[in-house]
């Protein structure tokens, strides 16, 4: 057998072994949520479409949980009200897997080509590992929409915005109209002075919201005047699954959490994010902008359940990218080790050991593990300089702050790299 064929056979065998190992891990470690959130979505839509009720009056029987998304999300999900339960599960899982796979390909393929990896093999290994990633498996098991929103934002930041496409911002606008929290990416566009994309995103979100209001005036009125402000439908802030800064503060004093302390933490976090985002945007590193903004969204949102942390996936993949791009040595080992440790913790369910009691130093340190990972990515994810997309594009002047976060590019002697499939020149 030729060497190439033996290599292929070995890679296929390795993927099969890894897939079996991940399946075994999931069979033991993955909590079965029975597509709980999907039940809420579909139940609300069936109640609304077939039973004549108002969508925001619906509560899943025996729970306090109801439909909490804007009316445009109800419009997008409307076909679910006409699907059988099992068909809805198939659509939900297929959408989650497909959108995740595309995002992984966009972020990982440049690393594969630069490192000389077999591309299908690297992709298959990454898919297996992401399947074990707790936020991803929680998203799938709950039937959540997180991967769809991440995909919509990534279309803008990884595909349209780098080329100056006039449609850049549409994905962010649609994601914001479906769920309000991705609206921070509109702020990202403003902070980084991409005015046209910010206007497009804002206009898209507004148009989608107005369309939903025209089609469903009663539901829109109830959402914007009542349901939006009913925080009791969301869940308990101090619950260990709430891995946001608000959750940290709430767990310190569940009876009377300090709003002032939370706001001060949010303000400091936003200042750090704005600075780092400006640095990333000034050298054309939109992938890092996506990762930083995803991390800060998880941190500053009042409620960030574990399944929302799929927004940290780009940051972990970019740590691998930065590590493989660094010259062999200490820096490469540190970056790859950080990626491995972050992934291991975010796969381990470690925070759930403090589900019943998060008091004490151990509860503070380990019950908020995912918050610390979000903060670390926000503060230390390296920025890479990206070459202009065309010869006529103007050279980018290196701003203050790049020296700290872009050392790997300026120390490398490689002449050309790749980012999201496009040429990347190291300066």
Short mmCIF file of C-alpha atoms in Angstrom, two decimals:
data_model
loop_
_atom_site.label_atom_id
_atom_site.label_comp_id
_atom_site.label_asym_id
_atom_site.label_seq_id
_atom_site.Cartn_x
_atom_site.Cartn_y
_atom_site.Cartn_z
CA UNK A 1 0.00 0.00 0.00
CA UNK A 2 1.33 3.45 -0.94
CA UNK A 3 2.32 5.82 1.83
CA UNK A 4 -0.50 8.24 0.97
CA UNK A 5 -3.09 5.47 1.13
CA UNK A 6 -1.73 4.26 4.48
CA UNK A 7 -1.94 7.79 5.81
CA UNK A 8 -5.56 8.10 4.67
CA UNK A 9 -6.49 4.77 6.25
CA UNK A 10 -4.82 5.83 9.48
CA UNK A 11 -6.69 9.14 9.50
CA UNK A 12 -10.03 7.48 8.83
CA UNK A 13 -9.36 5.04 11.67
CA UNK A 14 -8.39 7.90 13.99
CA UNK A 15 -11.60 9.80 13.20
CA UNK A 16 -13.70 6.69 13.78
CA UNK A 17 -11.99 6.04 17.14
CA UNK A 18 -12.42 9.67 18.18
CA UNK A 19 -16.07 9.69 17.11
CA UNK A 20 -16.75 6.54 19.14
CA UNK A 21 -14.94 8.02 22.14
CA UNK A 22 -16.94 11.26 21.91
CA UNK A 23 -20.19 9.30 21.56
CA UNK A 24 -19.27 7.33 24.67
CA UNK A 25 -18.43 10.53 26.53
CA UNK A 26 -21.73 12.12 25.51
CA UNK A 27 -23.67 9.05 26.56
CA UNK A 28 -22.27 9.48 30.07
CA UNK A 29 -21.66 13.22 30.48
CA UNK A 30 -24.32 14.93 28.36
CA UNK A 31 -27.44 15.90 30.30
CA UNK A 32 -30.65 15.00 28.48
CA UNK A 33 -32.79 18.14 28.43
CA UNK A 34 -35.42 16.63 26.16
CA UNK A 35 -35.24 19.67 23.83
CA UNK A 36 -36.82 21.71 26.61
CA UNK A 37 -36.46 25.11 24.94
CA UNK A 38 -37.69 23.69 21.64
CA UNK A 39 -40.76 22.49 23.51
CA UNK A 40 -41.31 26.04 24.74
CA UNK A 41 -40.91 27.53 21.25
CA UNK A 42 -43.13 25.01 19.54
CA UNK A 43 -45.68 25.00 22.35
CA UNK A 44 -45.99 28.78 22.18
CA UNK A 45 -46.35 28.71 18.40
CA UNK A 46 -48.99 25.97 18.46
CA UNK A 47 -50.86 27.88 21.17
CA UNK A 48 -50.67 31.02 19.05
CA UNK A 49 -51.41 29.55 15.61
CA UNK A 50 -53.90 26.80 16.38
CA UNK A 51 -55.40 27.58 19.80
CA UNK A 52 -56.03 31.30 19.39
CA UNK A 53 -53.90 32.40 22.35
CA UNK A 54 -51.36 35.23 22.52
CA UNK A 55 -47.83 33.91 22.12
CA UNK A 56 -46.45 35.78 25.14
CA UNK A 57 -49.21 34.50 27.41
CA UNK A 58 -48.08 30.92 26.91
CA UNK A 59 -46.16 29.13 29.66
CA UNK A 60 -44.92 25.59 29.31
CA UNK A 61 -47.18 23.50 31.57
CA UNK A 62 -45.76 23.14 35.05
CA UNK A 63 -43.06 25.78 34.53
CA UNK A 64 -42.56 29.55 34.53
CA UNK A 65 -40.98 29.51 31.07
CA UNK A 66 -42.54 31.09 28.01
CA UNK A 67 -41.56 32.58 24.66
CA UNK A 68 -39.10 35.41 25.40
CA UNK A 69 -37.84 36.39 21.93
CA UNK A 70 -39.06 39.35 19.84
CA UNK A 71 -41.99 38.93 17.43
CA UNK A 72 -39.66 38.65 14.44
CA UNK A 73 -38.25 35.47 16.00
CA UNK A 74 -41.81 34.14 16.14
CA UNK A 75 -42.16 34.92 12.43
CA UNK A 76 -38.92 33.05 11.63
CA UNK A 77 -39.99 30.07 13.76
CA UNK A 78 -43.60 30.10 12.53
CA UNK A 79 -43.23 26.94 10.38
CA UNK A 80 -42.47 25.05 13.58
CA UNK A 81 -46.10 25.51 14.58
CA UNK A 82 -47.08 23.36 11.62
CA UNK A 83 -44.46 20.63 12.08
CA UNK A 84 -44.81 17.50 14.12
CA UNK A 85 -42.71 17.30 17.28
CA UNK A 86 -40.20 14.87 15.78
CA UNK A 87 -39.91 16.89 12.58
CA UNK A 88 -39.20 20.00 14.68
CA UNK A 89 -36.39 18.12 16.46
CA UNK A 90 -34.86 17.07 13.13
CA UNK A 91 -34.94 20.65 11.81
CA UNK A 92 -33.47 22.05 15.04
CA UNK A 93 -30.60 19.55 15.21
CA UNK A 94 -29.83 19.79 11.49
CA UNK A 95 -29.73 23.61 11.63
CA UNK A 96 -27.45 23.55 14.66
CA UNK A 97 -25.04 21.05 13.14
CA UNK A 98 -24.93 22.71 9.70
CA UNK A 99 -24.35 26.26 10.96
CA UNK A 100 -21.68 25.05 13.40
CA UNK A 101 -19.92 23.05 10.70
CA UNK A 102 -19.74 26.03 8.34
CA UNK A 103 -18.36 28.29 11.07
CA UNK A 104 -15.73 25.72 12.06
CA UNK A 105 -14.69 25.34 8.42
CA UNK A 106 -14.30 29.10 7.97
CA UNK A 107 -12.10 29.43 11.05
CA UNK A 108 -10.15 26.17 10.87
CA UNK A 109 -9.45 25.75 7.17
CA UNK A 110 -6.81 28.53 7.04
CA UNK A 111 -5.03 26.88 9.98
CA UNK A 112 -5.11 23.51 8.20
CA UNK A 113 -3.60 24.89 5.00
CA UNK A 114 -0.97 26.91 6.79
CA UNK A 115 0.06 23.99 9.03
CA UNK A 116 -0.01 21.47 6.18
CA UNK A 117 -2.74 19.36 7.78
CA UNK A 118 -5.06 17.19 5.73
CA UNK A 119 -8.06 19.51 5.56
CA UNK A 120 -10.87 16.96 5.78
CA UNK A 121 -9.09 15.23 8.66
CA UNK A 122 -8.64 18.45 10.66
CA UNK A 123 -12.28 19.35 10.01
CA UNK A 124 -13.54 15.92 11.09
CA UNK A 125 -11.48 16.00 14.29
CA UNK A 126 -12.74 19.50 15.08
CA UNK A 127 -16.37 18.45 14.54
CA UNK A 128 -15.94 15.58 17.00
CA UNK A 129 -14.35 17.81 19.60
CA UNK A 130 -16.99 20.52 19.20
CA UNK A 131 -19.72 17.89 19.65
CA UNK A 132 -18.31 17.25 23.14
CA UNK A 133 -18.05 21.00 23.94
CA UNK A 134 -20.55 21.64 26.74
CA UNK A 135 -22.13 24.84 25.35
CA UNK A 136 -22.62 23.11 22.00
CA UNK A 137 -24.12 19.93 23.39
CA UNK A 138 -26.36 22.03 25.67
CA UNK A 139 -27.50 24.10 22.69
CA UNK A 140 -28.40 20.97 20.74
CA UNK A 141 -30.03 19.22 23.71
CA UNK A 142 -32.13 22.27 24.58
CA UNK A 143 -33.04 22.97 20.95
CA UNK A 144 -31.63 26.50 21.21
CA UNK A 145 -30.96 29.04 18.44
CA UNK A 146 -27.45 30.09 19.48
CA UNK A 147 -25.59 28.57 16.54
CA UNK A 148 -27.94 30.21 14.02
CA UNK A 149 -27.31 33.64 15.56
CA UNK A 150 -23.54 33.05 15.66
CA UNK A 151 -23.64 31.98 12.00
CA UNK A 152 -25.55 35.12 10.93
CA UNK A 153 -23.04 37.37 12.67
CA UNK A 154 -20.09 35.39 11.28
CA UNK A 155 -21.39 35.81 7.73
CA UNK A 156 -21.01 39.54 8.18
CA UNK A 157 -17.70 39.66 10.04
CA UNK A 158 -15.88 36.82 8.30
CA UNK A 159 -17.24 36.97 4.76
CA UNK A 160 -18.88 40.29 3.87
CA UNK A 161 -17.20 43.00 5.95
CA UNK A 162 -13.55 42.16 5.04
CA UNK A 163 -14.34 42.68 1.36
CA UNK A 164 -16.36 45.85 1.87
CA UNK A 165 -19.52 44.15 0.61
CA UNK A 166 -22.47 46.54 0.64
CA UNK A 167 -24.64 43.90 2.31
CA UNK A 168 -22.35 43.69 5.35
CA UNK A 169 -24.51 44.21 8.44
CA UNK A 170 -27.59 42.33 7.23
CA UNK A 171 -26.68 39.20 9.21
CA UNK A 172 -26.11 41.17 12.40
CA UNK A 173 -29.38 43.01 11.89
CA UNK A 174 -31.34 39.78 11.43
CA UNK A 175 -29.67 38.20 14.49
CA UNK A 176 -30.58 41.28 16.55
CA UNK A 177 -34.20 41.14 15.40
CA UNK A 178 -34.39 37.46 16.38
CA UNK A 179 -32.77 37.97 19.79
CA UNK A 180 -31.74 41.32 21.23
CA UNK A 181 -28.32 40.41 22.66
CA UNK A 182 -26.49 40.22 19.28
CA UNK A 183 -27.26 43.94 19.03
CA UNK A 184 -23.88 44.46 20.71
CA UNK A 185 -22.35 43.70 17.32
CA UNK A 186 -24.00 46.86 16.00
CA UNK A 187 -22.19 48.67 18.81
CA UNK A 188 -19.01 46.89 17.68
CA UNK A 189 -19.46 48.30 14.17
CA UNK A 190 -19.94 51.77 15.65
CA UNK A 191 -16.96 51.48 18.00
CA UNK A 192 -14.75 50.39 15.10
CA UNK A 193 -16.19 53.11 12.82
CA UNK A 194 -17.72 50.90 10.16
CA UNK A 195 -20.55 53.36 9.68
CA UNK A 196 -22.10 51.88 6.56
CA UNK A 197 -22.27 48.37 8.01
CA UNK A 198 -23.66 49.76 11.27
CA UNK A 199 -26.40 51.62 9.38
CA UNK A 200 -27.18 48.48 7.36
CA UNK A 201 -27.38 46.35 10.52
CA UNK A 202 -29.56 48.90 12.32
CA UNK A 203 -31.80 49.32 9.29
CA UNK A 204 -32.18 45.56 8.87
CA UNK A 205 -33.07 45.06 12.53
CA UNK A 206 -35.55 47.93 12.37
CA UNK A 207 -37.14 46.72 9.14
CA UNK A 208 -37.51 43.17 10.48
CA UNK A 209 -39.06 44.50 13.70
CA UNK A 210 -41.48 46.76 11.80
CA UNK A 211 -42.45 43.87 9.51
CA UNK A 212 -43.25 41.71 12.54
CA UNK A 213 -45.23 44.58 14.09
CA UNK A 214 -47.26 45.01 10.91
CA UNK A 215 -48.05 41.30 10.75
CA UNK A 216 -48.54 40.72 14.48
CA UNK A 217 -49.51 44.05 16.10
CA UNK A 218 -50.95 42.55 19.29
CA UNK A 219 -47.95 40.29 19.90
CA UNK A 220 -45.55 43.16 19.19
CA UNK A 221 -47.37 45.47 21.58
CA UNK A 222 -47.28 42.88 24.34
CA UNK A 223 -43.59 42.07 23.83
CA UNK A 224 -42.29 45.64 23.81
CA UNK A 225 -44.50 46.88 26.63
CA UNK A 226 -44.71 43.84 28.90
CA UNK A 227 -42.98 40.54 28.08
CA UNK A 228 -39.58 42.15 27.48
CA UNK A 229 -39.50 43.51 31.02
CA UNK A 230 -40.76 40.37 32.76
CA UNK A 231 -37.45 38.97 34.00
CA UNK A 232 -39.20 36.25 35.99
CA UNK A 233 -39.75 34.33 32.75
CA UNK A 234 -36.00 34.03 32.20
CA UNK A 235 -34.80 32.28 35.36
CA UNK A 236 -32.85 32.78 38.59
CA UNK A 237 -29.87 35.13 38.27
CA UNK A 238 -27.84 33.34 40.96
CA UNK A 239 -28.25 29.92 39.34
CA UNK A 240 -24.81 28.49 38.54
CA UNK A 241 -25.67 28.17 34.85
CA UNK A 242 -25.73 31.97 34.63
CA UNK A 243 -22.07 32.45 33.69
CA UNK A 244 -22.15 36.23 33.32
CA UNK A 245 -20.80 39.03 35.49
CA UNK A 246 -24.34 39.49 36.79
CA UNK A 247 -24.35 35.83 37.81
CA UNK A 248 -21.04 36.23 39.67
CA UNK A 249 -22.38 39.19 41.65
CA UNK A 250 -25.70 37.46 42.32
CA UNK A 251 -23.98 34.36 43.70
CA UNK A 252 -21.96 36.49 46.11
CA UNK A 253 -25.20 37.67 47.73
CA UNK A 254 -28.23 35.86 46.30
CA UNK A 255 -30.65 37.66 48.60
CA UNK A 256 -29.50 41.18 47.70
CA UNK A 257 -27.05 41.29 44.78
CA UNK A 258 -25.35 44.64 44.26
CA UNK A 259 -26.53 46.32 41.08
CA UNK A 260 -23.86 49.01 41.49
CA UNK A 261 -21.05 46.43 41.64
CA UNK A 262 -22.42 44.75 38.53
CA UNK A 263 -22.65 48.02 36.60
CA UNK A 264 -19.08 48.97 37.54
CA UNK A 265 -17.82 45.59 36.36
CA UNK A 266 -19.79 45.93 33.12
CA UNK A 267 -18.40 49.44 32.51
CA UNK A 268 -14.79 48.30 33.02
CA UNK A 269 -15.34 45.26 30.79
CA UNK A 270 -16.85 47.37 28.01
CA UNK A 271 -13.91 49.80 28.11
CA UNK A 272 -11.46 46.90 27.71
CA UNK A 273 -13.57 45.44 24.90
CA UNK A 274 -13.83 48.75 23.03
CA UNK A 275 -10.07 49.25 23.14
CA UNK A 276 -9.22 45.72 22.03
CA UNK A 277 -11.88 45.78 19.31
CA UNK A 278 -10.45 49.01 17.90
CA UNK A 279 -6.99 47.43 17.82
CA UNK A 280 -8.30 44.33 16.02
CA UNK A 281 -10.33 46.30 13.49
CA UNK A 282 -7.46 48.69 12.72
CA UNK A 283 -5.34 45.78 11.44
CA UNK A 284 -8.23 44.07 9.64
CA UNK A 285 -8.63 41.20 12.11
CA UNK A 286 -12.41 40.72 11.94
CA UNK A 287 -12.22 37.16 13.27
CA UNK A 288 -10.78 38.44 16.54
CA UNK A 289 -13.43 41.17 16.56
CA UNK A 290 -16.05 38.42 16.37
CA UNK A 291 -14.41 36.48 19.23
CA UNK A 292 -13.94 39.54 21.47
CA UNK A 293 -17.50 40.76 20.98
CA UNK A 294 -18.93 37.30 21.54
CA UNK A 295 -17.01 37.08 24.82
CA UNK A 296 -18.08 40.51 26.02
CA UNK A 297 -21.71 39.78 25.12
CA UNK A 298 -21.59 36.73 27.39
CA UNK A 299 -20.01 38.77 30.17
CA UNK A 300 -22.25 41.84 30.22
CA UNK A 301 -25.59 40.19 29.48
CA UNK A 302 -27.60 39.88 32.71
CA UNK A 303 -28.26 36.22 31.89
CA UNK A 304 -25.76 33.99 30.07
CA UNK A 305 -26.72 30.35 30.41
CA UNK A 306 -24.03 27.77 29.69
CA UNK A 307 -25.49 27.06 26.24
CA UNK A 308 -25.01 30.73 25.30
CA UNK A 309 -21.26 30.21 25.60
CA UNK A 310 -21.07 28.83 22.06
CA UNK A 311 -20.04 32.43 21.39
CA UNK A 312 -16.65 31.50 22.96
CA UNK A 313 -15.99 28.88 20.28
CA UNK A 314 -14.41 31.36 17.79
CA UNK A 315 -12.01 32.52 20.51
CA UNK A 316 -10.84 28.98 21.26
CA UNK A 317 -10.38 28.20 17.56
CA UNK A 318 -8.43 31.42 17.09
CA UNK A 319 -6.14 30.48 19.99
CA UNK A 320 -5.26 27.37 17.99
CA UNK A 321 -4.77 29.56 14.91
CA UNK A 322 -2.46 31.95 16.78
CA UNK A 323 -0.56 29.08 18.33
CA UNK A 324 0.06 27.34 15.01
CA UNK A 325 1.10 30.65 13.42
CA UNK A 326 3.67 31.36 16.14
CA UNK A 327 7.26 30.22 15.65
CA UNK A 328 8.04 26.86 17.31
CA UNK A 329 8.87 27.46 20.93
CA UNK A 330 7.47 28.80 24.15
CA UNK A 331 4.84 31.13 22.73
CA UNK A 332 3.34 28.43 20.53
CA UNK A 333 3.21 26.00 23.45
CA UNK A 334 1.56 28.58 25.72
CA UNK A 335 -1.15 29.49 23.21
CA UNK A 336 -1.97 25.88 22.34
CA UNK A 337 -1.98 24.96 26.04
CA UNK A 338 -4.38 27.82 26.77
CA UNK A 339 -6.69 26.60 24.00
CA UNK A 340 -6.56 23.04 25.36
CA UNK A 341 -7.17 24.11 28.98
CA UNK A 342 -10.03 26.42 28.01
CA UNK A 343 -11.63 23.69 25.93
CA UNK A 344 -11.16 21.10 28.68
CA UNK A 345 -12.85 23.28 31.30
CA UNK A 346 -15.67 24.22 28.92
CA UNK A 347 -16.28 20.53 28.27
CA UNK A 348 -15.99 19.32 31.86
CA UNK A 349 -19.23 20.59 33.50
CA UNK A 350 -17.03 21.81 36.35
CA UNK A 351 -19.36 24.64 37.39
CA UNK A 352 -22.18 22.19 38.12
CA UNK A 353 -20.27 20.82 41.12
CA UNK A 354 -21.35 24.05 42.84
CA UNK A 355 -24.96 23.94 41.66
CA UNK A 356 -26.37 23.47 45.16
CA UNK A 357 -23.96 25.73 47.06
CA UNK A 358 -21.66 28.27 45.39
CA UNK A 359 -20.68 30.00 48.65
CA UNK A 360 -17.07 30.19 49.82
CA UNK A 361 -13.80 30.72 48.01
CA UNK A 362 -14.02 27.44 46.11
CA UNK A 363 -17.50 28.33 44.84
CA UNK A 364 -16.28 31.76 43.75
CA UNK A 365 -13.22 30.38 41.94
CA UNK A 366 -14.66 27.26 40.33
CA UNK A 367 -18.39 27.98 40.20
CA UNK A 368 -17.57 30.91 37.90
CA UNK A 369 -14.94 29.09 35.81
CA UNK A 370 -16.60 29.91 32.49
CA UNK A 371 -16.73 33.61 33.38
CA UNK A 372 -12.97 33.62 33.99
CA UNK A 373 -12.40 31.97 30.59
CA UNK A 374 -14.55 34.64 28.91
CA UNK A 375 -12.53 37.36 30.64
CA UNK A 376 -9.23 35.73 29.67
CA UNK A 377 -10.23 35.55 26.01
CA UNK A 378 -11.37 39.16 26.07
CA UNK A 379 -8.14 40.39 27.64
CA UNK A 380 -5.47 38.19 26.07
CA UNK A 381 -6.61 36.71 22.73
CA UNK A 382 -3.81 37.83 20.35
CA UNK A 383 -4.57 40.09 17.40
CA UNK A 384 -3.14 39.39 13.95
CA UNK A 385 -2.38 41.88 11.21
CA UNK A 386 -4.36 41.18 8.02
CA UNK A 387 -3.14 42.39 4.63
CA UNK A 388 -5.38 44.60 2.48
CA UNK A 389 -7.64 42.54 0.21
CA UNK A 390 -6.48 44.22 -2.97
CA UNK A 391 -3.25 45.86 -4.12
CA UNK A 392 -5.00 49.21 -4.28
CA UNK A 393 -6.06 49.04 -0.66
CA UNK A 394 -4.23 51.45 1.55
CA UNK A 395 -1.68 50.18 4.01
CA UNK A 396 -2.78 49.96 7.59
CA UNK A 397 -0.84 51.96 10.14
CA UNK A 398 -0.09 49.97 13.25
CA UNK A 399 -1.87 51.55 16.21
CA UNK A 400 -0.81 51.72 19.82
CA UNK A 401 -1.59 48.44 21.51
CA UNK A 402 -0.81 46.14 18.59
CA UNK A 403 2.70 45.55 19.89
CA UNK A 404 1.26 43.85 22.95
CA UNK A 405 -1.25 41.65 21.16
CA UNK A 406 0.35 41.09 17.73
CA UNK A 407 3.87 39.96 18.61
CA UNK A 408 3.57 36.62 16.87
CA UNK A 409 3.08 38.21 13.43
CA UNK A 410 5.94 40.67 13.72
CA UNK A 411 8.32 38.02 15.07
CA UNK A 412 7.51 35.49 12.37
CA UNK A 413 9.58 35.38 9.20
CA UNK A 414 6.86 33.74 7.14
CA UNK A 415 6.01 35.75 4.07
CA UNK A 416 2.38 34.89 3.58
CA UNK A 417 -0.42 33.46 5.69
CA UNK A 418 -4.12 32.90 5.22
CA UNK A 419 -7.21 34.10 7.01
CA UNK A 420 -10.65 32.75 6.18
CA UNK A 421 -9.29 31.62 2.85
CA UNK A 422 -7.76 34.97 1.87
CA UNK A 423 -4.10 36.07 1.69
CA UNK A 424 -2.58 37.35 4.88
CA UNK A 425 0.74 39.19 4.80
CA UNK A 426 2.92 39.42 7.88
CA UNK A 427 4.64 42.73 8.37
#
